[in-house]
Structure formats: structure tokens, C-alpha cells
Amino acid sequence: MSISLTFHGAAGCVTGSCVEVETPRARLLIDCGMFQGPKTLKALNYGDFPFDPRKVDAVLLTHAHLDHAGLLPKLVKAGFTGPIHATAATRDLCGVMLPDAGGIQETEVRHLNRRNLRRGLPQVEPIYTARDGERTIRQFSKVKLGAPVEVAPGVRAIYWEAGHILGATSIELRVETEDGETSLLFSGDIGQGGRDYAADPEGPAGVDHLILESTYGDRDRLNLSSPERRAVLAQELRDAHAAGGPALIPTFAVERAQELIADLVALMEAGEVPEADIFLDSPLAIEATEVFQQRGFNRTTGVNPFERLRAGGRLNFLRKPAESDRIDRLRGWHIILAGSGMCDAGRVRKHLKRLLWRREATVLLSGYQAVGTLGRILEEGASRVSIQGEEVQVRARIRALDIYSGHADAGGLVSWAKARGPVAGGVFLCHGEPRALEGLRDRLATAGFPPAAIRIPDMDDTYVVSGPKVDGRLDAAPRRKPRLAPGQAVKADWHNARVALNMALNTRLAEAPDDASREALLARLAGALSEFEPAATPDA
């Protein structure tokens, strides 16, 4: 019997990482991540899994980010009882992230259900609760880097340093088959290397099949040294101070927040930026910071760069909502780091509503912004945005820093892939938007990888592999209806279009010269609505 790979997430997009691996004697998942981005994509988080969780023998987790680990509590809630193999740091970070994610869902569902009651709409349930997140941690099984572990009958796994975030790994599987042992390497998210905050990525050489992330597969970025990176940040902060402040940094709670704080503290100690109070307004980031201070040892440099995050007394932890609300009254120069990094959830939305319309404010985007998120909309230069149903004009300075990414760029990915060679069989590209996937495919071909061996799966595609051979998509059995059409995961959906239409309508009504013009515009829209007939839905 062969081995099959089914890409249930991060296929044609960068979130929802989940690969189902069926071997002759076991069924495994590599990651079980949450979808982020347009509402159509996020709706998949609420639907049934495209497999039976009760039949999964084990989960092998690359790292703790929610787009890789965020649906683990849902998996457990749906009947999965097996082990979740991960490094100790990943387990500790999930121990704060998964209950936090469940608590956020509970809070947002309460608010939504109150609105639904007023509108006469049905009540909804959270994907999972904080208690579900806590229960999931009990199923974690700790692994050590470089130490083979039997994760299922006939399957050994070796975890390799990925250099992405604390505890992040690439996972090598060695599977026994009738034709001998087959090796598969799942990159997880690969770091650029040469960073003081994360070790350099590693991995084995000579694998049969490589499953490779492609987040920045179409571009080369500046690979700055620590002093160069801090110099770029310092200039942004000096400009923000000159504008009158404050600076709001939407931040990912795990790794990005800690890296930024460490650089901010270092710059203030060196006198390179105006001193300021730093407010970390994210309970999750606060708990994660404590994990980093305990486990943030860098194997490459031999030091823990996070030990001095609270040096100088400038860093303030805002754990309670009331503490967060009090900084609303602050004026002048200060720095706020608040979640989420893509501006689509958490406390950052409150600060954006308060600051976006103020010319003296600066919003500093510090990471990847997925299609359809508020962060991406701001990055692309929107003059007005909608936040929780409220329109806000954008007058603040919007700046984007591309120097803190935990992902390797195209050159780094190609170099890492070549170091894993020779790759005898297929190279499967995932965790990227279409341009990134196609760009990396072309670069790999130029670097000597056979073009016919490079595959770009769509969501829920299955491939059969046996030794170095790739049989292609599995069409022997009837394929289930795809959950999303190819390309849909990275398009702004009808929810985004509706928000844009509402804002455009309000603008046109405000600009109209008189009430008669406004009435004429509304009449034309009403006529279009009355004439609209939905297209018939084709049979599945």
C-alpha cells in the first residue's frame, strides 16, 4: 500500500495548515490550523472537518501559531483522542494560546448573539471554548529535536529546528511500506536564519518528498543584521514621534511582540529613539512573553535575548480591559502594542477606531497581512475603513515594516530546499498565495528541481506517493465536493464587497448636492435590487 497526502489547509493560501497523511498502518495530521482572512475562508473553521477526527491516530505539530494549531481543540472536541507531538516550547505556548483563542471566541459569540437576538437571527456557538483549549493541552506529548520517536505503527518522526518562532520545527517522517522506507519532510514555517531571536533552520539531506511553505516564495527581502534592523525601526519611531505620536503597532502575540519589545528597549537604552512608555495590550502576548523569558534560549547564539524585556521600567502589561481603556485618555508620545497582527480581532480594533482618524498618530504594521483582513486593507492605502460596523476615516500615517518576518524569503527557501537534496520524488508547495506559489515553483525549477516533480495542491487535493514516485492526484475514488473553489481562499469576498459598497454609498450621499440627488441615487439602487434575480445554483 502507498502513502497518500491530502492538503486540507494552507493550499493556495497561507492559513489553516493541515496535511492528512495516510500510511499503510496509520492516519496522521501534520498541524491542524485555523483559517484567517476573508469571512468566506474563516467560515471553514465552523464546518465539519473533511475527515473523521476519531480515525486520526496522532497529530504532529510544527509550531504554536494559530494558523497551524488553532483548530486542535475543535479536533479534540470532535472525538480525537490520540497524542499531539510537539516540542516543550510549542506545548507551553499552546498552553496559553489555545485557551485564549477559546475565550476570545466565547466573548465574540456572546456579542454576536446579542445582535442576532435583536435582528431575529439564530444563535451561534463558538468553535470551541477556553475549557476546550485547556483540555487539549493534556494530550500533548513532548518531543526533542533530533531524537527519533515512534508516532504510530510503522512511522518514525524526527523534529528539526525551523528557525521560525520559539519551538518551531520541521518534521521528517520515515514510513515503512512494502517497498521499503519512504521519507517525507514537512518544512513547517522556515525562518531566514542569522537572527538573534531564533536559531538557524536545519534539516536532513536526501529525502524522498518535500512539503515546502511558500509564504514569500515570489520575493526577496532585505536580510538585515540586528543593528541594521534596529536602525530601520528607530527611524520609523523618530518619524512617528515627530508627527506628534502615539505609535500603534498591531502585533502577533507570539514572537513578534517579544522581538519588537526587545528592540524597543535596546533602542531606548542606547538613546536612539525618544523614550516612551510601552504598553503591551494583549493578555495572550503577556503570557507568551513569560514563556519566552523562560524558554527563549537561542541554540545558535547561546543566549536568551528576551531576558531583559522589562529593563528600564518602560514596559507596562495591560491585562484587564479596564487597564486597556485607561490609555484611551493618553495624548502625545507613547507606544502601544496590541493584538491582533492583522487587525481583525482583539484589542487593536478599539485603538484603531480611536487613532486612525488622527493625523498625529502612526500605525506601524509589522507582519504579513492576509487578503481580506483589515491590516491588508490599510496596507493597500484605504482612505476609509469599517471597524465593527463603524466607518472610520484614515488620516493616520500607515507604515509597513518588512524586517521582522519569521519567514524565509524566496532565496532563503530555495537555499533551504537545495540543502535537503537530493529530493528523489515530489516537491509540494503550500502555505502561500498563488503568486508566491508560482514564483517559488519557477525559482526551484531554475535551481535544478525537475519541473514535473513540483506540485501546487488545491484545497483537499490528494496525492499518492510511494518511495520517490508521485502518482498525482488521487482520482480512483470519487472526490468530495471541494470546500472552496481554487483561488477563492485569497480573494476579497462578498463580505468585503458589501462593506466597500456601504462606505461608497455613504460617501456619495454625503457628496450629493441636494436631497433630490440623494433620492434619485437611492431609487436607482432600489430598482437594481428589485430587478436582481439570483443565479440558479448548479447541482453538486
Coordinates of C-alpha atoms in Angstrom, one line a residue:
M1 CA 0.0 0.0 0.0
S2 CA 1.2 3.5 -0.8
I3 CA 1.2 6.7 1.2
S4 CA -1.4 9.5 0.5
L5 CA -1.1 13.2 1.3
T6 CA -4.3 15.3 1.4
F7 CA -3.9 19.1 1.8
H8 CA -6.8 20.2 3.9
G9 CA -5.5 23.7 4.5
A10 CA -2.8 26.3 3.5
A11 CA -3.4 25.1 0.0
G12 CA -3.5 28.1 -2.3
C13 CA -3.5 30.3 0.8
V14 CA -1.3 30.9 3.9
T15 CA -3.6 29.8 6.8
G16 CA -5.3 26.7 8.0
S17 CA -2.3 24.4 7.7
C18 CA -3.3 20.8 7.8
V19 CA -2.0 17.8 5.9
E20 CA -3.5 14.4 6.3
V21 CA -1.0 11.6 5.9
E22 CA -2.4 8.1 5.4
T23 CA 0.2 5.3 5.7
P24 CA -0.2 1.5 5.3
R25 CA -0.8 1.3 9.1
A26 CA -1.8 4.8 10.4
R27 CA -3.6 8.1 9.7
L28 CA -1.8 11.3 10.9
L29 CA -2.2 15.0 10.7
I30 CA 0.6 17.4 10.3
D31 CA -0.8 20.5 12.0
C32 CA -4.4 21.4 12.5
G33 CA -4.6 25.2 11.9
M34 CA -7.3 27.9 11.9
F35 CA -8.2 29.7 8.7
Q36 CA -7.7 33.5 8.8
G37 CA -8.6 36.2 6.2
P38 CA -11.9 36.7 4.3
K39 CA -15.0 35.6 6.1
T40 CA -15.7 33.0 3.4
L41 CA -12.4 31.4 4.3
K42 CA -12.9 31.8 8.1
A43 CA -16.3 30.1 7.7
L44 CA -14.4 26.8 7.2
N45 CA -13.4 26.9 10.9
Y46 CA -17.1 26.3 11.8
G47 CA -17.8 23.5 9.4
D48 CA -17.1 19.8 9.8
F49 CA -13.6 18.5 9.2
P50 CA -13.2 16.8 5.8
F51 CA -12.1 13.7 7.6
D52 CA -13.2 11.7 10.7
P53 CA -11.3 13.0 13.7
R54 CA -11.9 9.7 15.6
K55 CA -9.8 7.9 13.0
V56 CA -6.8 10.1 13.3
D57 CA -4.0 8.3 15.3
A58 CA -1.8 11.3 16.1
V59 CA -1.1 14.9 15.3
L60 CA 2.4 16.1 14.7
L61 CA 2.5 19.9 15.4
T62 CA 5.2 22.1 13.8
H63 CA 4.7 25.2 16.0
A64 CA 2.2 27.1 18.1
H65 CA 0.9 29.8 15.7
L66 CA -2.9 29.6 15.4
D67 CA -2.8 29.0 11.6
H68 CA -1.1 25.8 12.5
A69 CA -2.5 24.8 15.9
G70 CA -5.7 26.8 16.2
L71 CA -8.2 24.0 15.5
L72 CA -6.7 21.4 17.8
P73 CA -9.4 22.0 20.5
K74 CA -12.1 21.5 17.8
L75 CA -10.4 18.3 16.8
V76 CA -10.4 17.0 20.3
K77 CA -14.0 18.2 20.8
A78 CA -14.9 16.2 17.7
G79 CA -13.5 12.9 19.1
F80 CA -9.8 12.9 18.5
T81 CA -8.2 11.0 21.5
G82 CA -4.6 10.5 20.3
P83 CA -1.3 12.3 21.2
I84 CA -0.2 15.7 19.9
H85 CA 3.5 15.5 19.4
A86 CA 5.3 18.8 19.8
T87 CA 8.4 20.4 21.4
A88 CA 8.2 21.6 25.0
A89 CA 8.2 25.3 24.0
T90 CA 5.4 24.7 21.5
R91 CA 3.4 22.9 24.2
D92 CA 3.9 25.8 26.6
L93 CA 2.9 28.4 24.1
C94 CA -0.2 26.4 23.1
G95 CA -0.9 26.2 26.8
V96 CA -1.6 30.0 26.8
M97 CA -2.7 30.4 23.1
L98 CA -5.4 27.8 22.8
P99 CA -7.4 28.7 26.0
D100 CA -7.0 32.4 25.0
A101 CA -8.4 31.7 21.5
G102 CA -11.3 29.8 23.0
G103 CA -12.0 32.7 25.4
I104 CA -12.0 35.2 22.6
Q105 CA -14.4 33.1 20.6
E106 CA -16.8 32.9 23.6
T107 CA -16.7 36.7 24.1
E108 CA -17.2 37.4 20.4
V109 CA -20.1 34.9 20.1
R110 CA -21.8 36.5 23.1
H111 CA -21.7 39.9 21.4
L112 CA -22.8 38.4 18.1
N113 CA -25.7 36.5 19.7
R114 CA -27.0 39.7 21.4
R115 CA -27.0 41.3 17.9
N116 CA -28.7 38.3 16.4
L117 CA -31.4 38.4 19.0
R118 CA -32.2 42.0 18.1
R119 CA -32.2 41.1 14.4
G120 CA -34.3 37.9 14.8
L121 CA -31.4 35.7 13.7
P122 CA -30.5 32.3 15.1
Q123 CA -27.9 31.9 17.9
V124 CA -24.4 30.5 17.1
E125 CA -21.9 28.5 19.1
P126 CA -18.2 29.2 19.5
I127 CA -15.9 26.9 17.6
Y128 CA -14.5 25.9 21.0
T129 CA -14.2 27.3 24.5
A130 CA -11.4 28.2 26.8
R131 CA -12.1 25.0 28.7
D132 CA -11.8 23.0 25.4
G133 CA -8.4 24.7 24.9
E134 CA -7.2 23.7 28.4
R135 CA -8.4 20.1 27.9
T136 CA -6.5 19.8 24.6
I137 CA -3.1 20.5 26.3
R138 CA -3.4 17.3 28.3
Q139 CA -3.0 15.3 25.0
F140 CA 0.4 16.9 24.2
S141 CA 3.4 14.6 24.1
K142 CA 6.8 16.3 24.3
V143 CA 9.5 15.6 21.7
K144 CA 13.1 16.6 21.5
L145 CA 14.9 18.0 18.5
G146 CA 16.8 15.4 16.5
A147 CA 15.5 12.4 18.6
P148 CA 13.5 9.8 16.5
V149 CA 10.2 9.0 18.1
E150 CA 7.7 6.4 17.0
V151 CA 4.4 8.3 16.5
A152 CA 2.3 5.5 15.0
P153 CA 2.9 1.9 13.9
G154 CA 5.4 1.9 11.1
V155 CA 6.1 5.7 11.4
R156 CA 9.0 7.4 13.0
A157 CA 9.3 11.2 13.2
I158 CA 12.4 13.4 13.7
Y159 CA 11.8 17.1 14.6
W160 CA 14.3 19.6 13.2
E161 CA 14.9 23.3 14.2
A162 CA 12.9 25.5 11.8
G163 CA 14.2 28.9 13.0
H164 CA 10.7 30.5 12.7
I165 CA 9.5 31.1 16.3
L166 CA 10.3 29.6 19.7
G167 CA 9.8 25.9 19.5
A168 CA 9.1 25.8 15.7
T169 CA 10.2 22.7 13.8
S170 CA 10.3 20.9 10.5
I171 CA 9.1 17.3 10.7
E172 CA 10.7 14.4 9.0
L173 CA 8.6 11.2 8.7
R174 CA 10.1 7.8 7.9
V175 CA 7.3 5.5 6.9
E176 CA 7.6 1.7 6.5
T177 CA 6.0 0.3 3.3
E178 CA 6.1 -2.9 1.4
D179 CA 8.7 -1.3 -0.9
G180 CA 10.9 -0.2 1.9
E181 CA 11.2 3.0 3.9
T182 CA 9.8 6.3 2.5
S183 CA 10.9 9.7 3.9
L184 CA 8.8 12.9 3.8
L185 CA 9.9 16.2 5.1
F186 CA 7.3 18.9 6.1
S187 CA 9.0 22.2 6.4
G188 CA 6.5 23.9 8.6
D189 CA 7.4 27.6 8.6
I190 CA 11.0 28.2 7.8
G191 CA 13.0 31.1 9.3
Q192 CA 15.5 33.3 7.4
G193 CA 18.4 32.4 9.7
G194 CA 21.1 34.7 11.1
R195 CA 18.6 36.1 13.7
D196 CA 19.4 36.8 17.3
Y197 CA 15.9 35.9 18.3
A198 CA 15.7 32.4 16.7
A199 CA 18.1 29.6 15.9
D200 CA 19.1 28.9 12.3
P201 CA 16.9 26.4 10.4
E202 CA 18.2 22.9 10.0
G203 CA 17.1 19.6 8.3
P204 CA 18.1 16.3 6.8
A205 CA 19.6 15.8 3.4
G206 CA 18.3 13.3 0.8
V207 CA 14.6 13.0 1.3
D208 CA 12.0 11.3 -0.9
H209 CA 9.4 14.0 -0.8
L210 CA 9.4 17.6 0.4
I211 CA 6.4 19.6 1.5
L212 CA 7.5 23.3 1.5
E213 CA 6.0 26.5 2.7
S214 CA 5.9 29.4 0.2
T215 CA 4.8 32.5 2.1
Y216 CA 7.4 34.8 0.5
G217 CA 8.1 32.5 -2.5
D218 CA 8.0 35.3 -5.0
R219 CA 10.1 37.9 -3.4
D220 CA 13.5 38.7 -1.9
R221 CA 13.6 40.8 1.2
L222 CA 16.4 42.6 2.9
N223 CA 18.1 40.2 5.3
L224 CA 19.3 42.8 7.8
S225 CA 21.6 42.4 10.7
S226 CA 20.4 43.2 14.2
P227 CA 21.9 46.7 14.2
E228 CA 20.5 47.4 10.7
R229 CA 17.1 46.2 11.7
R230 CA 17.0 48.3 14.8
A231 CA 18.2 51.3 12.7
V232 CA 15.2 51.0 10.4
L233 CA 12.8 50.7 13.4
A234 CA 14.5 53.7 15.1
Q235 CA 13.9 55.9 12.0
E236 CA 10.2 54.9 11.9
L237 CA 9.9 55.7 15.6
R238 CA 11.6 59.1 15.3
D239 CA 9.2 59.9 12.4
A240 CA 6.2 58.8 14.5
H241 CA 7.5 61.0 17.4
A242 CA 7.9 64.0 15.0
A243 CA 4.3 63.5 13.9
G244 CA 3.1 64.0 17.5
G245 CA 2.6 60.4 18.4
P246 CA 1.4 57.9 19.5
A247 CA 2.6 54.9 17.7
L248 CA 0.2 51.9 17.5
I249 CA 1.8 48.6 16.5
P250 CA -0.7 45.8 15.7
T251 CA 1.3 42.7 16.7
F252 CA 1.2 39.0 16.6
A253 CA 1.2 37.9 20.3
V254 CA 3.8 35.1 19.9
E255 CA 7.4 36.1 18.8
R256 CA 6.6 39.4 17.0
A257 CA 5.6 41.2 20.2
Q258 CA 8.6 39.9 22.1
E259 CA 11.0 40.8 19.3
L260 CA 9.7 44.3 19.0
I261 CA 9.8 44.9 22.7
A262 CA 13.4 43.7 22.9
D263 CA 14.4 46.1 20.1
L264 CA 12.4 49.0 21.6
V265 CA 14.1 48.5 25.0
A266 CA 17.5 48.3 23.4
L267 CA 16.9 51.5 21.3
M268 CA 15.7 53.5 24.3
E269 CA 18.7 52.3 26.4
A270 CA 21.0 53.4 23.6
G271 CA 19.3 56.8 23.3
E272 CA 18.5 56.2 19.6
V273 CA 14.8 56.9 20.0
P274 CA 12.8 59.2 22.3
E275 CA 11.9 57.4 25.5
A276 CA 8.3 56.4 25.8
D277 CA 6.0 54.3 27.9
I278 CA 5.4 51.0 26.1
F279 CA 2.0 49.4 26.6
L280 CA 1.6 45.7 25.8
D281 CA -2.2 45.5 25.4
S282 CA -2.7 41.8 24.9
P283 CA -3.2 39.2 27.7
L284 CA -2.0 36.5 25.4
A285 CA 1.2 38.3 24.4
I286 CA 1.8 39.0 28.1
E287 CA 1.6 35.3 29.0
A288 CA 3.6 34.4 25.9
T289 CA 6.3 36.9 27.0
E290 CA 6.7 35.0 30.3
V291 CA 7.2 31.8 28.3
F292 CA 9.9 33.5 26.1
Q293 CA 11.7 34.8 29.2
Q294 CA 11.8 31.2 30.5
R295 CA 12.5 29.2 27.3
G296 CA 13.9 31.8 24.8
F297 CA 17.4 30.4 24.7
N298 CA 18.8 30.6 21.1
R299 CA 20.8 27.5 20.2
T300 CA 22.8 29.4 17.6
T301 CA 23.9 32.4 19.6
G302 CA 23.9 30.7 23.1
V303 CA 21.9 33.5 24.8
N304 CA 18.3 34.3 25.7
P305 CA 17.6 37.7 24.1
F306 CA 14.3 38.0 25.9
E307 CA 15.7 38.1 29.5
R308 CA 15.7 41.9 29.7
L309 CA 12.3 42.7 28.2
R310 CA 11.3 44.7 31.3
A311 CA 14.6 46.5 31.7
G312 CA 14.3 50.2 32.3
G313 CA 10.7 50.0 33.7
R314 CA 9.1 51.3 30.5
L315 CA 7.1 48.2 29.6
N316 CA 3.6 48.1 31.0
F317 CA 1.4 45.0 30.9
L318 CA -2.3 45.7 30.4
R319 CA -4.0 42.5 31.5
K320 CA -7.5 43.7 32.2
P321 CA -9.9 45.5 29.9
A322 CA -10.2 48.4 32.3
E323 CA -6.4 48.9 32.2
S324 CA -6.6 49.0 28.4
D325 CA -9.4 51.5 28.5
R326 CA -7.4 53.9 30.6
I327 CA -4.8 54.5 28.0
D328 CA -7.5 56.0 25.7
R329 CA -7.0 59.2 27.6
L330 CA -3.3 59.4 26.9
R331 CA -2.1 62.1 24.4
G332 CA 1.4 62.7 23.0
W333 CA 4.2 60.2 22.5
H334 CA 3.7 56.7 23.7
I335 CA 3.8 53.2 22.1
I336 CA 1.0 50.6 22.1
L337 CA 1.5 47.0 21.0
A338 CA -1.9 45.3 20.7
G339 CA -3.2 42.1 19.1
S340 CA -4.1 41.0 16.5
G341 CA -1.3 41.4 14.0
M342 CA -3.7 41.5 11.0
C343 CA -6.1 43.9 12.8
D344 CA -9.0 41.6 12.6
A345 CA -9.6 40.7 16.2
G346 CA -8.6 41.6 19.8
R347 CA -8.0 45.0 21.4
V348 CA -6.2 46.5 18.5
R349 CA -9.6 47.3 16.8
K350 CA -10.5 49.6 19.7
H351 CA -7.3 51.5 19.3
L352 CA -7.6 51.7 15.6
K353 CA -11.1 53.3 15.9
R354 CA -9.6 55.8 18.3
L355 CA -6.5 56.7 16.4
L356 CA -6.9 56.1 12.7
W357 CA -8.7 59.5 12.1
R358 CA -5.9 61.4 14.0
R359 CA -3.2 62.9 11.8
E360 CA -0.6 62.8 14.5
A361 CA -0.9 59.0 15.0
T362 CA 1.2 56.3 13.3
V363 CA 0.1 52.8 12.7
L364 CA 3.1 50.5 12.1
L365 CA 2.2 47.2 10.5
S366 CA 4.9 44.7 11.4
G367 CA 4.0 41.4 9.7
Y368 CA 2.2 39.6 6.9
Q369 CA -1.3 40.8 6.2
A370 CA -3.6 38.2 4.6
V371 CA -6.1 39.1 1.8
G372 CA -9.4 40.4 3.2
T373 CA -8.0 41.4 6.6
L374 CA -8.2 45.0 7.9
G375 CA -4.5 45.1 8.0
R376 CA -4.2 44.3 4.3
I377 CA -6.8 46.9 3.5
L378 CA -4.9 49.6 5.5
E379 CA -1.6 48.4 3.9
E380 CA -3.1 48.9 0.4
G381 CA -3.9 52.5 1.2
A382 CA -7.7 52.7 2.0
S383 CA -8.9 56.1 2.9
R384 CA -11.9 54.8 4.9
V385 CA -12.4 51.5 6.7
S386 CA -15.2 49.8 8.6
I387 CA -14.3 48.5 12.1
Q388 CA -17.0 46.5 13.9
G389 CA -19.7 48.1 11.7
E390 CA -18.4 51.7 12.3
E391 CA -16.8 53.8 9.5
V392 CA -13.5 55.5 10.2
Q393 CA -11.6 57.9 8.0
V394 CA -7.9 57.1 7.7
R395 CA -5.8 60.2 8.4
A396 CA -3.0 58.5 10.5
R397 CA 0.3 57.6 9.0
I398 CA 0.2 53.9 7.9
R399 CA 3.6 52.3 7.7
A400 CA 4.6 48.7 7.0
L401 CA 7.8 47.1 8.2
D402 CA 9.0 44.0 6.3
I403 CA 12.0 43.4 8.5
Y404 CA 10.5 41.3 11.3
S405 CA 9.1 38.4 9.4
G406 CA 9.8 35.0 10.8
H407 CA 9.6 33.5 7.3
A408 CA 12.5 33.0 4.9
D409 CA 12.2 34.9 1.6
A410 CA 12.4 33.2 -1.8
G411 CA 16.1 33.0 -1.8
G412 CA 16.2 31.5 1.7
L413 CA 13.5 28.9 0.8
V414 CA 15.4 27.8 -2.3
S415 CA 18.6 27.5 -0.4
W416 CA 17.0 25.5 2.4
A417 CA 15.3 23.2 -0.2
K418 CA 18.6 22.6 -2.0
A419 CA 20.2 21.7 1.3
R420 CA 17.6 19.0 1.7
G421 CA 18.6 17.4 -1.6
P422 CA 18.7 15.3 -3.5
V423 CA 14.9 15.2 -3.3
A424 CA 14.1 11.9 -5.1
G425 CA 10.4 12.5 -5.5
G426 CA 7.8 15.3 -5.3
V427 CA 8.1 18.8 -4.0
F428 CA 4.7 20.0 -2.8
L429 CA 4.3 23.8 -2.4
C430 CA 1.8 25.0 0.2
H431 CA 1.3 27.9 2.6
G432 CA 1.4 30.7 0.0
E433 CA -0.8 32.8 -2.1
P434 CA -0.9 32.0 -5.9
R435 CA 1.8 34.5 -6.9
A436 CA 4.1 33.2 -4.2
L437 CA 3.5 29.6 -5.1
E438 CA 4.1 30.1 -8.8
G439 CA 7.1 32.3 -8.1
L440 CA 8.7 29.7 -5.9
R441 CA 7.9 27.0 -8.4
D442 CA 9.8 28.9 -11.1
R443 CA 12.8 29.6 -8.8
L444 CA 13.0 25.9 -7.8
A445 CA 13.0 24.9 -11.4
T446 CA 15.8 27.3 -12.2
A447 CA 17.7 25.9 -9.2
G448 CA 17.6 22.4 -10.8
F449 CA 14.5 20.8 -9.3
P450 CA 12.6 18.9 -12.1
P451 CA 9.6 21.0 -13.0
A452 CA 7.4 17.9 -13.4
A453 CA 8.1 17.0 -9.7
I454 CA 6.9 20.3 -8.4
R455 CA 3.2 20.3 -7.4
I456 CA 0.9 23.0 -6.2
P457 CA -2.1 21.4 -4.4
D458 CA -5.5 22.9 -4.3
M459 CA -7.5 22.6 -1.1
D460 CA -8.4 19.0 -0.2
D461 CA -6.3 17.6 -3.1
T462 CA -4.9 14.1 -2.5
Y463 CA -1.6 12.8 -3.9
V464 CA -0.3 9.2 -3.7
V465 CA 3.4 8.7 -3.1
S466 CA 5.4 5.5 -3.0
G467 CA 9.2 5.8 -2.5
P468 CA 10.4 8.5 -4.8
K469 CA 7.3 8.1 -7.1
V470 CA 4.4 10.5 -7.2
D471 CA 1.2 9.2 -8.8
G472 CA -0.5 12.6 -8.9
R473 CA -4.0 13.5 -7.7
L474 CA -5.9 10.5 -6.4
D475 CA -8.9 10.1 -8.6
A476 CA -9.6 6.4 -8.2
A477 CA -12.3 7.1 -5.6
P478 CA -15.0 9.8 -6.1
R479 CA -13.6 13.1 -5.0
R480 CA -15.7 15.1 -2.5
K481 CA -17.0 18.4 -3.5
P482 CA -14.3 21.0 -2.7
R483 CA -15.0 23.2 0.2
L484 CA -13.7 26.2 -1.7
A485 CA -13.1 26.7 -5.4
P486 CA -9.5 27.1 -6.5
G487 CA -8.3 30.7 -5.9
Q488 CA -11.3 31.6 -3.7
A489 CA -9.3 31.5 -0.5
V490 CA -7.2 34.5 -1.4
K491 CA -9.9 36.7 -2.9
A492 CA -11.7 39.5 -1.1
D493 CA -15.2 38.0 -0.8
W494 CA -18.7 39.4 -0.9
H495 CA -18.5 40.5 2.8
N496 CA -15.6 42.8 1.8
A497 CA -17.5 44.0 -1.2
R498 CA -20.6 44.7 0.9
V499 CA -18.6 46.9 3.3
A500 CA -17.0 48.7 0.4
L501 CA -20.4 49.3 -1.2
N502 CA -21.8 50.6 2.1
M503 CA -19.0 53.1 2.5
A504 CA -19.1 54.2 -1.1
L505 CA -22.9 54.8 -0.8
N506 CA -22.5 56.9 2.3
T507 CA -19.8 58.9 0.6
R508 CA -21.9 59.5 -2.4
L509 CA -24.9 60.5 -0.3
A510 CA -22.8 63.0 1.6
E511 CA -21.3 64.5 -1.5
A512 CA -24.6 64.8 -3.4
P513 CA -25.6 68.5 -3.9
D514 CA -29.1 68.2 -2.6
D515 CA -31.8 65.8 -1.3
A516 CA -33.3 65.3 -4.7
S517 CA -30.0 63.9 -5.9
R518 CA -29.8 61.6 -2.9
E519 CA -33.3 60.3 -3.5
A520 CA -32.6 59.7 -7.2
L521 CA -29.5 57.7 -6.2
L522 CA -31.4 55.6 -3.7
A523 CA -34.2 55.0 -6.2
R524 CA -31.7 53.7 -8.8
L525 CA -30.3 51.3 -6.2
A526 CA -33.7 50.1 -5.1
G527 CA -34.6 49.5 -8.8
A528 CA -31.5 47.4 -9.2
L529 CA -32.3 45.4 -6.2
S530 CA -35.9 44.7 -7.3
E531 CA -34.7 43.6 -10.7
F532 CA -32.0 41.3 -9.3
E533 CA -32.6 37.5 -9.7
P534 CA -30.1 35.2 -8.1
A535 CA -28.5 32.7 -10.4
A536 CA -29.6 29.2 -10.1
T537 CA -27.2 27.1 -8.0
P538 CA -25.8 24.1 -10.1
D539 CA -26.4 20.7 -8.7
A540 CA -23.4 19.3 -6.9

